Short mmCIF file of C-alpha atoms in Angstrom, two decimals:
data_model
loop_
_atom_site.label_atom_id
_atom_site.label_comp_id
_atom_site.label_asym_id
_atom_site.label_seq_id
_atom_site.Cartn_x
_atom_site.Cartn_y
_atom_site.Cartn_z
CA UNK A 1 0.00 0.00 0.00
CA UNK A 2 1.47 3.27 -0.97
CA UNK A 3 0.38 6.47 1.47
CA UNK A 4 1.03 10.46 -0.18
CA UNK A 5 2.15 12.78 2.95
CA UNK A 6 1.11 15.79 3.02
CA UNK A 7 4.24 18.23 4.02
CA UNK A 8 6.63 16.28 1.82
CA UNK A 9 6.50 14.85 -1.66
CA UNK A 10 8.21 11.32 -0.10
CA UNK A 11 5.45 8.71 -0.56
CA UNK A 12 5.93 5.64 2.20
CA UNK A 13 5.22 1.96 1.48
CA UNK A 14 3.33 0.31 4.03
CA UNK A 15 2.56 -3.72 4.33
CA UNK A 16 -0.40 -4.83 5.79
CA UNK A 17 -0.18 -8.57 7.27
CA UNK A 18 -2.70 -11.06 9.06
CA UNK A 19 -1.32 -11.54 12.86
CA UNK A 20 -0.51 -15.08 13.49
CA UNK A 21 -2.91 -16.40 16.19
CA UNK A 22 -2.18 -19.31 18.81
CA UNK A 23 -4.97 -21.96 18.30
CA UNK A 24 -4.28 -22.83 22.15
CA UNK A 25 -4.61 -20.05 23.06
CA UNK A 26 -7.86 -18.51 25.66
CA UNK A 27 -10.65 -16.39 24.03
CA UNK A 28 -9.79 -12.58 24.91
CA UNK A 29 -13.91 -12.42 25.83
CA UNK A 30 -15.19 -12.66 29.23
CA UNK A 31 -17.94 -14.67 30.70
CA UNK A 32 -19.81 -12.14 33.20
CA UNK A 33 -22.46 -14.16 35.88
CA UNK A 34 -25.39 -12.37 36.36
CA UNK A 35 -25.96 -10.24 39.35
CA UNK A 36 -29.36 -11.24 40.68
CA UNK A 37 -31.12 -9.40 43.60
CA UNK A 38 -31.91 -10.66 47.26
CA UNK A 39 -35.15 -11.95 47.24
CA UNK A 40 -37.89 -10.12 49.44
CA UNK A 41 -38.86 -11.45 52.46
CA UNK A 42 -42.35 -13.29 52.43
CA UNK A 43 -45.23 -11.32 53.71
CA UNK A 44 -48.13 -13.49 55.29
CA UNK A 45 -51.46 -13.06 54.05
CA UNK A 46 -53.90 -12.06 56.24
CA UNK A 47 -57.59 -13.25 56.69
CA UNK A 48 -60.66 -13.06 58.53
CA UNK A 49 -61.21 -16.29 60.82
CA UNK A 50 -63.82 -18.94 59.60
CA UNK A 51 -67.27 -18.00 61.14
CA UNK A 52 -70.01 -20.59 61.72
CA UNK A 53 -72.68 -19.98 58.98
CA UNK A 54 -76.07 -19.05 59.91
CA UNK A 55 -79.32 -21.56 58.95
CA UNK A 56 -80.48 -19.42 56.40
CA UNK A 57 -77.35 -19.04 54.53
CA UNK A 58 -76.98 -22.94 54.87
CA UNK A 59 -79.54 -23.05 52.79
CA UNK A 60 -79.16 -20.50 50.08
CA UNK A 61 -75.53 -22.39 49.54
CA UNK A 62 -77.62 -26.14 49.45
CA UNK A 63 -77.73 -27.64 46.61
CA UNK A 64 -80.75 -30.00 45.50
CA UNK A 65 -80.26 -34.14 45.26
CA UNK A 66 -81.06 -35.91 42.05
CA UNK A 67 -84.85 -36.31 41.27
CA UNK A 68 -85.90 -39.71 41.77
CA UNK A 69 -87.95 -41.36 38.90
CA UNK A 70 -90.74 -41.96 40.63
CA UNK A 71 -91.24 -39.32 42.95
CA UNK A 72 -91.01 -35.62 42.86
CA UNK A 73 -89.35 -33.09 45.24
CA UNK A 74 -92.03 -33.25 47.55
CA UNK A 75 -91.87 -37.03 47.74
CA UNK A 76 -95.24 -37.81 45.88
CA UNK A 77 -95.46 -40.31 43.32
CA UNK A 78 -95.48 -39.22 39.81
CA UNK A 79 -98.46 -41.54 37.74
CA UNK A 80 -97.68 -43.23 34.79
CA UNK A 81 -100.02 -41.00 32.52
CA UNK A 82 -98.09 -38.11 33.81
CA UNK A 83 -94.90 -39.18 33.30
CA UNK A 84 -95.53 -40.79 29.76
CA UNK A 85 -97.11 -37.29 29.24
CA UNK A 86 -94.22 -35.64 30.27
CA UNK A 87 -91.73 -38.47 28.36
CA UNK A 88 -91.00 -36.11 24.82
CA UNK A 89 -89.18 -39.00 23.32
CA UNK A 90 -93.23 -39.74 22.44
CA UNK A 91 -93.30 -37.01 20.05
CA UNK A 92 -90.75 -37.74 18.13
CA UNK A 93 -92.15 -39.71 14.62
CA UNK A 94 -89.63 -42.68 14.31
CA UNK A 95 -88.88 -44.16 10.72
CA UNK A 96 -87.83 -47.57 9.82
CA UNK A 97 -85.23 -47.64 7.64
CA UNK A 98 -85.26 -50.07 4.11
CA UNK A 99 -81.39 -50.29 3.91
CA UNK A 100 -81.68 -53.40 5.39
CA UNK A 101 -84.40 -55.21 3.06
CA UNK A 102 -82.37 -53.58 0.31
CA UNK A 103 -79.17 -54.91 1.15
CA UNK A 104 -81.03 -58.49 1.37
CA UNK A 105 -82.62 -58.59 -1.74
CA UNK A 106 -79.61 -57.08 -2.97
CA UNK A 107 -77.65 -60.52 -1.59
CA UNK A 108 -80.40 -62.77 -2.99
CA UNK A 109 -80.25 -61.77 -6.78
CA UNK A 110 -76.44 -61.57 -6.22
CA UNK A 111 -76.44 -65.29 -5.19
CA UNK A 112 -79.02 -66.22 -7.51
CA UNK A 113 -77.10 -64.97 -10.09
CA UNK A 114 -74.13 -66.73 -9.04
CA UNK A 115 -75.91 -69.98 -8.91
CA UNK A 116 -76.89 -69.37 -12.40
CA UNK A 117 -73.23 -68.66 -13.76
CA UNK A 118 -72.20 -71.49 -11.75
CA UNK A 119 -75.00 -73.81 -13.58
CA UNK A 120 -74.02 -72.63 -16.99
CA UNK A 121 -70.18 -72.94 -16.52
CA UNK A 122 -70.98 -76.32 -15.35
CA UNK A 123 -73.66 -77.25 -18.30
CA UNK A 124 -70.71 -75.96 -20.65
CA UNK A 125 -67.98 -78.18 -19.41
CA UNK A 126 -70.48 -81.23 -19.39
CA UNK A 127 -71.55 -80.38 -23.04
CA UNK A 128 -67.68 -80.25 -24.01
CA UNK A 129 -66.98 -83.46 -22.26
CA UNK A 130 -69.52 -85.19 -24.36
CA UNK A 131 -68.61 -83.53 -27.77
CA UNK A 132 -64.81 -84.55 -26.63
CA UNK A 133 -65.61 -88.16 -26.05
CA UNK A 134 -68.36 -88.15 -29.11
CA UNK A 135 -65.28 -87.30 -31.38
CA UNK A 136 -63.35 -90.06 -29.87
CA UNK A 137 -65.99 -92.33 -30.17
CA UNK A 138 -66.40 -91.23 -33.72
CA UNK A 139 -62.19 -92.04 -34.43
CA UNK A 140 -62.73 -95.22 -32.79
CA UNK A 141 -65.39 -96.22 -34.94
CA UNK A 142 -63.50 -95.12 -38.34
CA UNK A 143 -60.25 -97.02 -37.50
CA UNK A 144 -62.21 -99.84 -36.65
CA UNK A 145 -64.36 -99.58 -39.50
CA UNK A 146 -61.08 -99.01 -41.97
CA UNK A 147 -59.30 -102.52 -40.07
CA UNK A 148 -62.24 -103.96 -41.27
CA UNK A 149 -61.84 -102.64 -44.84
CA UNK A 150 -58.34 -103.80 -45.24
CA UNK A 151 -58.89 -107.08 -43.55
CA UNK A 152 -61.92 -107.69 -46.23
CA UNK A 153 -59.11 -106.62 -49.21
CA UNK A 154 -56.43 -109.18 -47.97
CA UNK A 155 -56.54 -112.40 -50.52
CA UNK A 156 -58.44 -115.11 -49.45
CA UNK A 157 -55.72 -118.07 -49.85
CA UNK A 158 -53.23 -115.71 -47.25
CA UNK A 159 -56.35 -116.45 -44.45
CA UNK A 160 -56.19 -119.96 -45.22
CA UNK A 161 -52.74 -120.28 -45.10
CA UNK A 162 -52.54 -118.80 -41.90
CA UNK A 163 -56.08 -121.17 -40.46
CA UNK A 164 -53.94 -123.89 -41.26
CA UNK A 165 -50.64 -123.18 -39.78
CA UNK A 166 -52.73 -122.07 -36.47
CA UNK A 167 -54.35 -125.15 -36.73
CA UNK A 168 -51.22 -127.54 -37.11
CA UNK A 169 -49.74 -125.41 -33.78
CA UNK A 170 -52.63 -126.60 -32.06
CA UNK A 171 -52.46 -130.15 -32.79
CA UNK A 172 -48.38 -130.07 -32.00
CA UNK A 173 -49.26 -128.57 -28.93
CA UNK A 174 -51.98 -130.87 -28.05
CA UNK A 175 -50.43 -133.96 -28.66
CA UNK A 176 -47.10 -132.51 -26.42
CA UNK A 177 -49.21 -131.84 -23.45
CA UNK A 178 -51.11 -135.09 -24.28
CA UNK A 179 -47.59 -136.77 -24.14
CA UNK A 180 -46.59 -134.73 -20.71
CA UNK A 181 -49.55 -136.14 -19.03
CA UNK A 182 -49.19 -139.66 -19.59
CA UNK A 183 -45.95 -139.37 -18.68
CA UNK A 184 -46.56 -138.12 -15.29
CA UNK A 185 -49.57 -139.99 -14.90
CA UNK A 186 -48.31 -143.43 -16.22
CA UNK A 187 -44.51 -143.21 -15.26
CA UNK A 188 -44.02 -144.26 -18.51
CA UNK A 189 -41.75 -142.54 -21.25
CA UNK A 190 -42.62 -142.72 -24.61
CA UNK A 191 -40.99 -143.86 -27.76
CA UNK A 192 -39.64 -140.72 -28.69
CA UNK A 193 -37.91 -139.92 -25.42
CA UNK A 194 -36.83 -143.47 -24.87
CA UNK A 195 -34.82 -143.00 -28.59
CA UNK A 196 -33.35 -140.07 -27.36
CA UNK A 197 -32.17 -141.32 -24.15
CA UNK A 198 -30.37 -144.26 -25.44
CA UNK A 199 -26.97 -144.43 -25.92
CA UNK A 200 -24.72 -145.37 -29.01
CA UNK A 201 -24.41 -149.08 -27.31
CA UNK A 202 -28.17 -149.43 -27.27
CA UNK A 203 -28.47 -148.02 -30.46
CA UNK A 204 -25.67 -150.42 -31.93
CA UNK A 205 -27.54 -153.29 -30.46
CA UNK A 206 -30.87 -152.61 -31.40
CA UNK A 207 -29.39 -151.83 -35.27
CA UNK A 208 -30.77 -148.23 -34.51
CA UNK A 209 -27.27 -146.66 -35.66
CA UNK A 210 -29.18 -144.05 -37.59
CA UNK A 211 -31.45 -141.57 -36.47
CA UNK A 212 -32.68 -141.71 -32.80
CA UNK A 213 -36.02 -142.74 -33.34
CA UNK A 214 -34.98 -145.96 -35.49
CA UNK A 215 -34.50 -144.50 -38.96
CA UNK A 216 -31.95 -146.31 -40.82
CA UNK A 217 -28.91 -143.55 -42.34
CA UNK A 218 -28.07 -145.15 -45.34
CA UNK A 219 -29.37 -142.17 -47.09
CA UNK A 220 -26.26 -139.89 -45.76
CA UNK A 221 -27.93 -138.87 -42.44
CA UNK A 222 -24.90 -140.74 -40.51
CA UNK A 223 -22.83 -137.50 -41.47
CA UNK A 224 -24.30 -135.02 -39.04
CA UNK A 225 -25.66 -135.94 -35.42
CA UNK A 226 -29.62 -136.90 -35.61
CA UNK A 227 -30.33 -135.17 -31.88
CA UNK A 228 -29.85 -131.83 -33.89
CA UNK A 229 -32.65 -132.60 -35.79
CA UNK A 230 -35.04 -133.82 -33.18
CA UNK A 231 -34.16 -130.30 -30.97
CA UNK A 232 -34.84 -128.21 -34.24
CA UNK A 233 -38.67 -130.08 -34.83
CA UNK A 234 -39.26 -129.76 -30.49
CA UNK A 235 -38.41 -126.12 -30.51
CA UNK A 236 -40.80 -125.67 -33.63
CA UNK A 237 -43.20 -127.55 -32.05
CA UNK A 238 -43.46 -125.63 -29.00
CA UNK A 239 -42.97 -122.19 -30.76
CA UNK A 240 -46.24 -120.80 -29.01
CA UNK A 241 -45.65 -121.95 -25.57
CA UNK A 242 -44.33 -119.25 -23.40
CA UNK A 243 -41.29 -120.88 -22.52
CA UNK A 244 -38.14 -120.08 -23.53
CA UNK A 245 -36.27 -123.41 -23.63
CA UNK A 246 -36.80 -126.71 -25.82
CA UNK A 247 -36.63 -129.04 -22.87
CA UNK A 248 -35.78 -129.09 -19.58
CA UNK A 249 -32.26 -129.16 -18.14
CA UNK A 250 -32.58 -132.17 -16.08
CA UNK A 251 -35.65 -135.01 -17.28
CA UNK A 252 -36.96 -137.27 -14.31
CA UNK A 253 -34.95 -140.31 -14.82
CA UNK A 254 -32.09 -138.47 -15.56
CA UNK A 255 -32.20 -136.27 -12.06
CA UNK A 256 -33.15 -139.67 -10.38
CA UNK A 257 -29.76 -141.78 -12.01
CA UNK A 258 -27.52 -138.85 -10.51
CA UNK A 259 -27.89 -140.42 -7.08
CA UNK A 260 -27.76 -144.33 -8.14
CA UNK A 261 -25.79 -146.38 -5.52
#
């Protein structure tokens, strides 16, 4: 800052500056208590003395008991016609109010027509459940009706075949369970299983050196082994039976030789 003086031409320089201030320092204010006066002394109040109150004053200062409801002040009964008389709730004109039979009728035709939805929903549902099993009924009856069609087309000499071969399974299989029971009922084996059983010494013997039943192999048979031949027509034979094996894996009298002394 640069000051002009006023006798001289000099001019003087002057630097102003913030004073540094100690943080620690005390606040240069003071904290001045309140000067609060003496208190006066307490002054009693004074008053006349209780006096005993006269009879009529008693009175004017008496206040009246709650009026019984059925007698008066002077302790006579009030009548009935008088007091219904008096009663003003009587001339008020009381009317009954119709929110109430509204509000009913109002939940009756609600429910009714909730019953009635209800119904119809229902009715729907039914009449879908028949049209549903209708059309199935109807798809039924046109694949049955078509089977029928193509099994009418199908030459007649393929049904025949087929009667026949069913009925030459039948027979086989008849006259195998026919053989099963005599077996177990007789204790007898037959001819066929008596063959089979026998071995090359029998068969030498007996001049069965063929097939197993007794069939000479002069034809060229002896090449190949004759029990193949019986196992192929046994498994044919018993092609419908349900089970899955030709014969069993141990016979009767072979089970019963296992344990000969």
């Amino acid at each position: 800052m640069q000051l002009q003086g006023r006798g001289d031409d000099k001019a003087k320089l002057v630097r102003v500056t913030q004073r540094q201030a100690d943080p620690l320092a005390p606040g240069l204010h003071r904290r001045e208590i309140a000067k609060v006066d003496t208190p006066m002394d307490m002054v009693p109040v004074l008053s006349e003395p209780v006096r005993k109150l006269k009879r009529e004053e008693a009175m004017q200062y008496r206040v009246p008991m709650v009026l019984s409801a059925w007698e008066n002040r002077d302790g006579h009964t009030v009548g009935v016609a008088a007091r219904v008389a008096a009663d003003g709730r009587r001339l008020i004109k009381h009317e009954l109010s119709t929110g109430h039979a509204d509000m009913a009728e109002a939940l009756a035709a609600a429910q009714t027509l909730v019953a009635r939805e209800i119904s119809e929903r229902a009715g729907l549902r039914q009449e879908e459940e028949r049209r549903r099993q209708s059309a199935a009924e109807d798809r039924l009856r046109e694949m049955a009706k078509s089977a029928r069609q193509v099994r009418s087309v199908r030459p007649e000499a393929e049904d025949e075949g087929a009667v026949k071969r069913e009925a030459v399974r039948d027979e086989r299989r008849r006259a195998i369970k026919r053989d099963v029971r005599v077996e177990r009922a007789t204790g007898r084996r037959s001819d066929t299983t008596r063959a089979l059983e026998r071995d090359v010494g029998e068969r030498m013997a007996l001049g069965q050196t063929g097939t197993a039943d007794g069939s000479s192999s002069k034809g060229g048979d002896a090449d190949f082994d004759p029990r193949l031949f019986a196992r192929a027509a046994n498994t044919m034979g018993k092609a419908g039976d349900d089970s899955l094996y030709d014969k069993p894996l141990f016979s009767h009298n072979r089970a019963r030789d296992l344990y000969r002394p």
